């Protein structure tokens, strides 16, 4: 069914200046999760300038765009997603288009995701009469938020209906892969990320008389060490799990025992059964370790994003399209999944589809995501837009 396509890379290159203008505007004005009001206006303005119909929901900063609605029923409808939020990071790139908001930065490349999707939209809109089916654009807020995120409220508002979406596709910039390459993986790609918040309560008092009551500091230290056997002994070693305590706070000076110590940590898993097992084991160990020390614990366990599992058939289709686009050596099958999390997993719980990593690394060491020096080049927009176009084409070739 798909007619002859011009080279997506060539088309994307012709749109580079247009995409870069939008990227720079978005990059100058980063907004935090669920506060993407200006970003929303910018996206709507960009989509309207190329004639794409937009949909918004009251009290929600996401934007939907629909291309080729009259192509519904001809072939599958594919949704392409970009996330919109920046981070509470101070920019240190020295770029001409650096953040104008102190302490806020697009340090995770979501400006690149948005501008790439705009570029893909402009190219698809010009060819809407030749599309094998409709394409939906999902500009999603609050990917960085970590608990409810932005995908879930978008799904609750029906972003995959009207027109009904058959396949979903998304991407994230990745500095460990070279510019011009894209990484994909069938099956487990990114971990489920849950958070836990623990209060350990003992008896406050003089540090010279530790026998007068349970010591919250010692108990907290035992808990930090005592959680690790969950990782090393409770589950199959080839099924990856991380339990990390990232924050520990208690006390004010060297000779005073505090009455309370607070711990915060993260749990990363892939399989739903493992996720349940680790949560149960963590709660049980926390209670037992505290009981042995004579302290009391309260546990606030907050489930975050589920693990991201890509659909094998959809991933195969996109991988073939990427190999045609970039060459076999630059469409990279990733051997291992990532322990990071991404709420694109919520769409993949509802529809088949896949997610890929867009290489933005340079010849020398490239700054990592979430750092103040992360500065992917504008050229990444060419590959970003072309990857979305090739991915949509690959998925639209699949039967519904
Ligand atoms: Ni990100």
CSV table of C-alpha atoms in Angstrom, one decimal, residues 128-345:
chain,number,residue,atom,x,y,z
A,128,UNK,CA,-1.4,13.8,4.0
A,129,UNK,CA,-3.2,12.7,0.8
A,130,UNK,CA,-0.7,9.9,0.3
A,131,UNK,CA,-0.6,8.6,3.9
A,132,UNK,CA,-1.7,5.0,4.4
A,133,UNK,CA,-3.6,6.0,7.6
A,134,UNK,CA,-3.9,8.9,10.0
A,135,UNK,CA,-1.0,9.9,12.2
A,136,UNK,CA,-1.6,11.3,15.7
A,137,UNK,CA,0.8,13.6,17.5
A,138,UNK,CA,1.1,13.3,21.3
A,139,UNK,CA,2.8,16.2,23.0
A,140,UNK,CA,2.9,14.9,26.6
A,141,UNK,CA,3.6,16.9,29.7
A,142,UNK,CA,5.2,15.7,33.0
A,143,UNK,CA,7.4,12.8,31.8
A,144,UNK,CA,9.9,13.7,34.5
A,145,UNK,CA,7.3,13.8,37.4
A,146,UNK,CA,7.9,10.1,38.2
A,147,UNK,CA,4.7,9.0,39.9
A,148,UNK,CA,1.5,9.7,37.9
A,149,UNK,CA,3.5,11.3,35.1
A,150,UNK,CA,1.8,12.8,32.1
A,151,UNK,CA,1.0,9.7,30.0
A,152,UNK,CA,-1.6,8.4,32.5
A,153,UNK,CA,-3.8,11.5,32.7
A,154,UNK,CA,-3.5,11.8,28.9
A,155,UNK,CA,-4.7,8.2,28.4
A,156,UNK,CA,-7.5,8.8,30.9
A,157,UNK,CA,-8.6,11.7,28.7
A,158,UNK,CA,-8.8,9.4,25.7
A,159,UNK,CA,-5.6,10.4,23.7
A,160,UNK,CA,-5.6,7.0,21.9
A,161,UNK,CA,-9.2,7.3,20.7
A,162,UNK,CA,-11.0,9.4,18.0
A,163,UNK,CA,-9.2,8.5,15.8
A,164,UNK,CA,-8.5,5.2,17.3
A,165,UNK,CA,-4.7,4.6,17.6
A,166,UNK,CA,-3.4,1.2,16.5
A,167,UNK,CA,0.3,1.6,17.2
A,168,UNK,CA,2.4,3.9,19.4
A,169,UNK,CA,6.0,5.1,18.8
A,170,UNK,CA,8.3,7.3,20.8
A,171,UNK,CA,12.0,8.2,21.2
A,172,UNK,CA,14.5,9.6,23.6
A,173,UNK,CA,17.8,11.2,23.0
A,174,UNK,CA,20.8,9.1,24.2
A,175,UNK,CA,24.3,10.6,24.5
A,176,UNK,CA,26.0,7.1,24.7
A,177,UNK,CA,25.0,6.4,21.1
A,178,UNK,CA,26.7,8.3,18.3
A,179,UNK,CA,24.7,11.0,16.4
A,180,UNK,CA,23.2,9.4,13.3
A,181,UNK,CA,22.5,6.1,15.0
A,182,UNK,CA,19.4,4.8,16.7
A,183,UNK,CA,19.2,2.0,19.3
A,184,UNK,CA,16.2,-0.4,19.6
A,185,UNK,CA,15.3,-3.5,21.6
A,186,UNK,CA,12.6,-6.0,21.5
A,187,UNK,CA,11.0,-6.8,24.9
A,188,UNK,CA,12.3,-5.3,28.1
A,189,UNK,CA,13.8,-1.8,27.4
A,190,UNK,CA,13.4,0.3,30.5
A,191,UNK,CA,12.8,-0.5,34.2
A,192,UNK,CA,9.8,0.0,36.4
A,193,UNK,CA,10.7,2.7,39.0
A,194,UNK,CA,9.1,2.8,42.4
A,195,UNK,CA,10.1,5.0,45.3
A,196,UNK,CA,10.1,4.4,49.1
A,197,UNK,CA,10.1,6.8,52.0
A,198,UNK,CA,10.9,5.5,55.4
A,199,UNK,CA,10.9,7.1,58.9
A,200,UNK,CA,12.9,5.2,61.5
A,201,UNK,CA,12.0,6.2,65.0
A,202,UNK,CA,14.0,5.6,68.1
A,203,UNK,CA,14.7,7.5,71.3
A,204,UNK,CA,16.4,10.9,71.2
A,205,UNK,CA,19.1,11.5,73.8
A,206,UNK,CA,22.7,12.0,74.8
A,207,UNK,CA,25.1,10.1,72.5
A,208,UNK,CA,27.2,9.1,75.6
A,209,UNK,CA,24.2,7.0,76.9
A,210,UNK,CA,23.1,4.9,73.9
A,211,UNK,CA,21.7,2.1,76.1
A,212,UNK,CA,18.8,4.3,77.2
A,213,UNK,CA,16.7,3.8,74.1
A,214,UNK,CA,16.8,2.4,70.6
A,215,UNK,CA,19.2,4.3,68.3
A,216,UNK,CA,17.5,5.5,65.1
A,217,UNK,CA,20.9,6.1,63.4
A,218,UNK,CA,22.2,2.6,64.0
A,219,UNK,CA,18.9,1.1,63.0
A,220,UNK,CA,18.8,3.2,59.8
A,221,UNK,CA,22.4,2.1,58.9
A,222,UNK,CA,21.3,-1.6,59.5
A,223,UNK,CA,18.4,-1.0,57.2
A,224,UNK,CA,20.5,0.4,54.4
A,225,UNK,CA,22.8,-2.6,54.5
A,226,UNK,CA,20.0,-5.1,55.3
A,227,UNK,CA,18.0,-4.2,52.1
A,228,UNK,CA,20.7,-5.4,49.7
A,229,UNK,CA,20.1,-9.2,50.2
A,230,UNK,CA,16.8,-8.5,48.4
A,231,UNK,CA,18.9,-7.8,45.3
A,232,UNK,CA,21.6,-10.5,45.9
A,233,UNK,CA,19.6,-13.4,47.3
A,234,UNK,CA,15.8,-13.2,46.8
A,235,UNK,CA,15.5,-13.3,43.1
A,236,UNK,CA,17.0,-14.8,40.0
A,237,UNK,CA,20.4,-13.1,39.3
A,238,UNK,CA,19.6,-12.8,35.5
A,239,UNK,CA,16.4,-10.8,36.3
A,240,UNK,CA,17.8,-7.3,37.0
A,241,UNK,CA,16.8,-5.5,40.2
A,242,UNK,CA,18.1,-2.4,41.8
A,243,UNK,CA,17.4,-1.2,45.4
A,244,UNK,CA,19.2,2.1,46.2
A,245,UNK,CA,18.9,4.3,49.2
A,246,UNK,CA,19.6,7.8,47.8
A,247,UNK,CA,18.9,9.9,50.8
A,248,UNK,CA,19.5,9.5,54.5
A,249,UNK,CA,18.8,12.3,57.0
A,250,UNK,CA,18.9,12.5,60.8
A,251,UNK,CA,20.5,14.3,63.6
A,252,UNK,CA,22.0,17.7,64.2
A,253,UNK,CA,25.4,17.1,65.9
A,254,UNK,CA,28.0,14.6,66.9
A,255,UNK,CA,26.9,13.9,70.5
A,256,UNK,CA,23.1,13.9,70.2
A,257,UNK,CA,21.2,10.8,69.1
A,258,UNK,CA,18.2,12.0,67.0
A,259,UNK,CA,14.8,10.5,67.7
A,260,UNK,CA,14.2,10.0,63.9
A,261,UNK,CA,16.1,9.2,60.7
A,262,UNK,CA,14.5,9.5,57.3
A,263,UNK,CA,15.5,7.3,54.3
A,264,UNK,CA,14.5,7.6,50.7
A,265,UNK,CA,15.2,5.2,47.9
A,266,UNK,CA,14.3,3.7,44.5
A,267,UNK,CA,13.5,0.2,43.3
A,268,UNK,CA,14.0,-0.8,39.7
A,269,UNK,CA,12.6,-4.0,38.2
A,270,UNK,CA,11.4,-5.4,34.9
A,271,UNK,CA,9.0,-8.2,35.4
A,272,UNK,CA,5.6,-7.4,37.2
A,273,UNK,CA,6.0,-10.5,39.4
A,274,UNK,CA,9.5,-9.4,40.5
A,275,UNK,CA,8.2,-5.9,41.2
A,276,UNK,CA,5.6,-7.3,43.6
A,277,UNK,CA,8.1,-9.6,45.2
A,278,UNK,CA,10.6,-6.9,45.8
A,279,UNK,CA,8.0,-4.5,47.3
A,280,UNK,CA,6.8,-7.3,49.7
A,281,UNK,CA,10.4,-8.2,50.6
A,282,UNK,CA,11.3,-4.6,51.2
A,283,UNK,CA,8.4,-4.0,53.5
A,284,UNK,CA,9.0,-7.2,55.4
A,285,UNK,CA,12.7,-6.6,55.8
A,286,UNK,CA,12.2,-3.0,57.0
A,287,UNK,CA,9.8,-4.2,59.7
A,288,UNK,CA,12.0,-7.0,60.8
A,289,UNK,CA,15.2,-5.0,60.9
A,290,UNK,CA,13.5,-2.3,62.9
A,291,UNK,CA,12.0,-4.7,65.3
A,292,UNK,CA,15.4,-6.3,65.9
A,293,UNK,CA,16.8,-2.8,66.7
A,294,UNK,CA,13.8,-1.8,68.9
A,295,UNK,CA,12.9,1.1,66.6
A,296,UNK,CA,9.6,1.7,64.8
A,297,UNK,CA,9.3,2.3,61.0
A,298,UNK,CA,6.7,3.8,58.8
A,299,UNK,CA,6.9,3.0,55.1
A,300,UNK,CA,5.5,5.0,52.3
A,301,UNK,CA,5.9,2.9,49.1
A,302,UNK,CA,5.0,4.8,45.9
A,303,UNK,CA,4.7,2.9,42.7
A,304,UNK,CA,6.0,4.9,39.7
A,305,UNK,CA,6.2,4.1,36.0
A,306,UNK,CA,5.8,0.5,35.0
A,307,UNK,CA,8.6,-1.2,33.0
A,308,UNK,CA,8.7,-0.4,29.3
A,309,UNK,CA,8.3,-3.5,27.2
A,310,UNK,CA,8.3,-3.0,23.4
A,311,UNK,CA,6.2,-5.2,21.1
A,312,UNK,CA,8.4,-7.6,19.1
A,313,UNK,CA,6.5,-7.3,15.8
A,314,UNK,CA,6.3,-3.5,16.0
A,315,UNK,CA,10.0,-3.3,17.0
A,316,UNK,CA,11.0,-5.5,14.0
A,317,UNK,CA,9.0,-3.3,11.7
A,318,UNK,CA,10.6,-0.1,13.0
A,319,UNK,CA,14.1,-1.7,13.1
A,320,UNK,CA,13.8,-2.6,9.4
A,321,UNK,CA,12.6,0.9,8.6
A,322,UNK,CA,15.6,2.4,10.6
A,323,UNK,CA,18.1,0.1,8.9
A,324,UNK,CA,16.8,1.4,5.5
A,325,UNK,CA,16.9,5.0,6.8
A,326,UNK,CA,20.4,5.0,8.4
A,327,UNK,CA,22.2,1.9,7.2
A,328,UNK,CA,22.4,-1.5,9.0
A,329,UNK,CA,25.3,-0.5,11.1
A,330,UNK,CA,23.6,2.6,12.5
A,331,UNK,CA,20.3,0.9,13.5
A,332,UNK,CA,21.7,-0.7,16.6
A,333,UNK,CA,20.1,-3.7,18.4
A,334,UNK,CA,20.8,-3.0,22.1
A,335,UNK,CA,22.0,-6.0,24.0
A,336,UNK,CA,20.9,-4.9,27.4
A,337,UNK,CA,17.9,-2.9,28.7
A,338,UNK,CA,18.3,0.4,30.6
A,339,UNK,CA,17.6,0.7,34.4
A,340,UNK,CA,16.1,4.2,33.8
A,341,UNK,CA,12.3,4.7,33.5
A,342,UNK,CA,10.0,6.4,31.1
A,343,UNK,CA,6.2,6.7,31.2
A,344,UNK,CA,5.9,5.9,27.5
A,345,UNK,CA,5.4,2.4,29.1
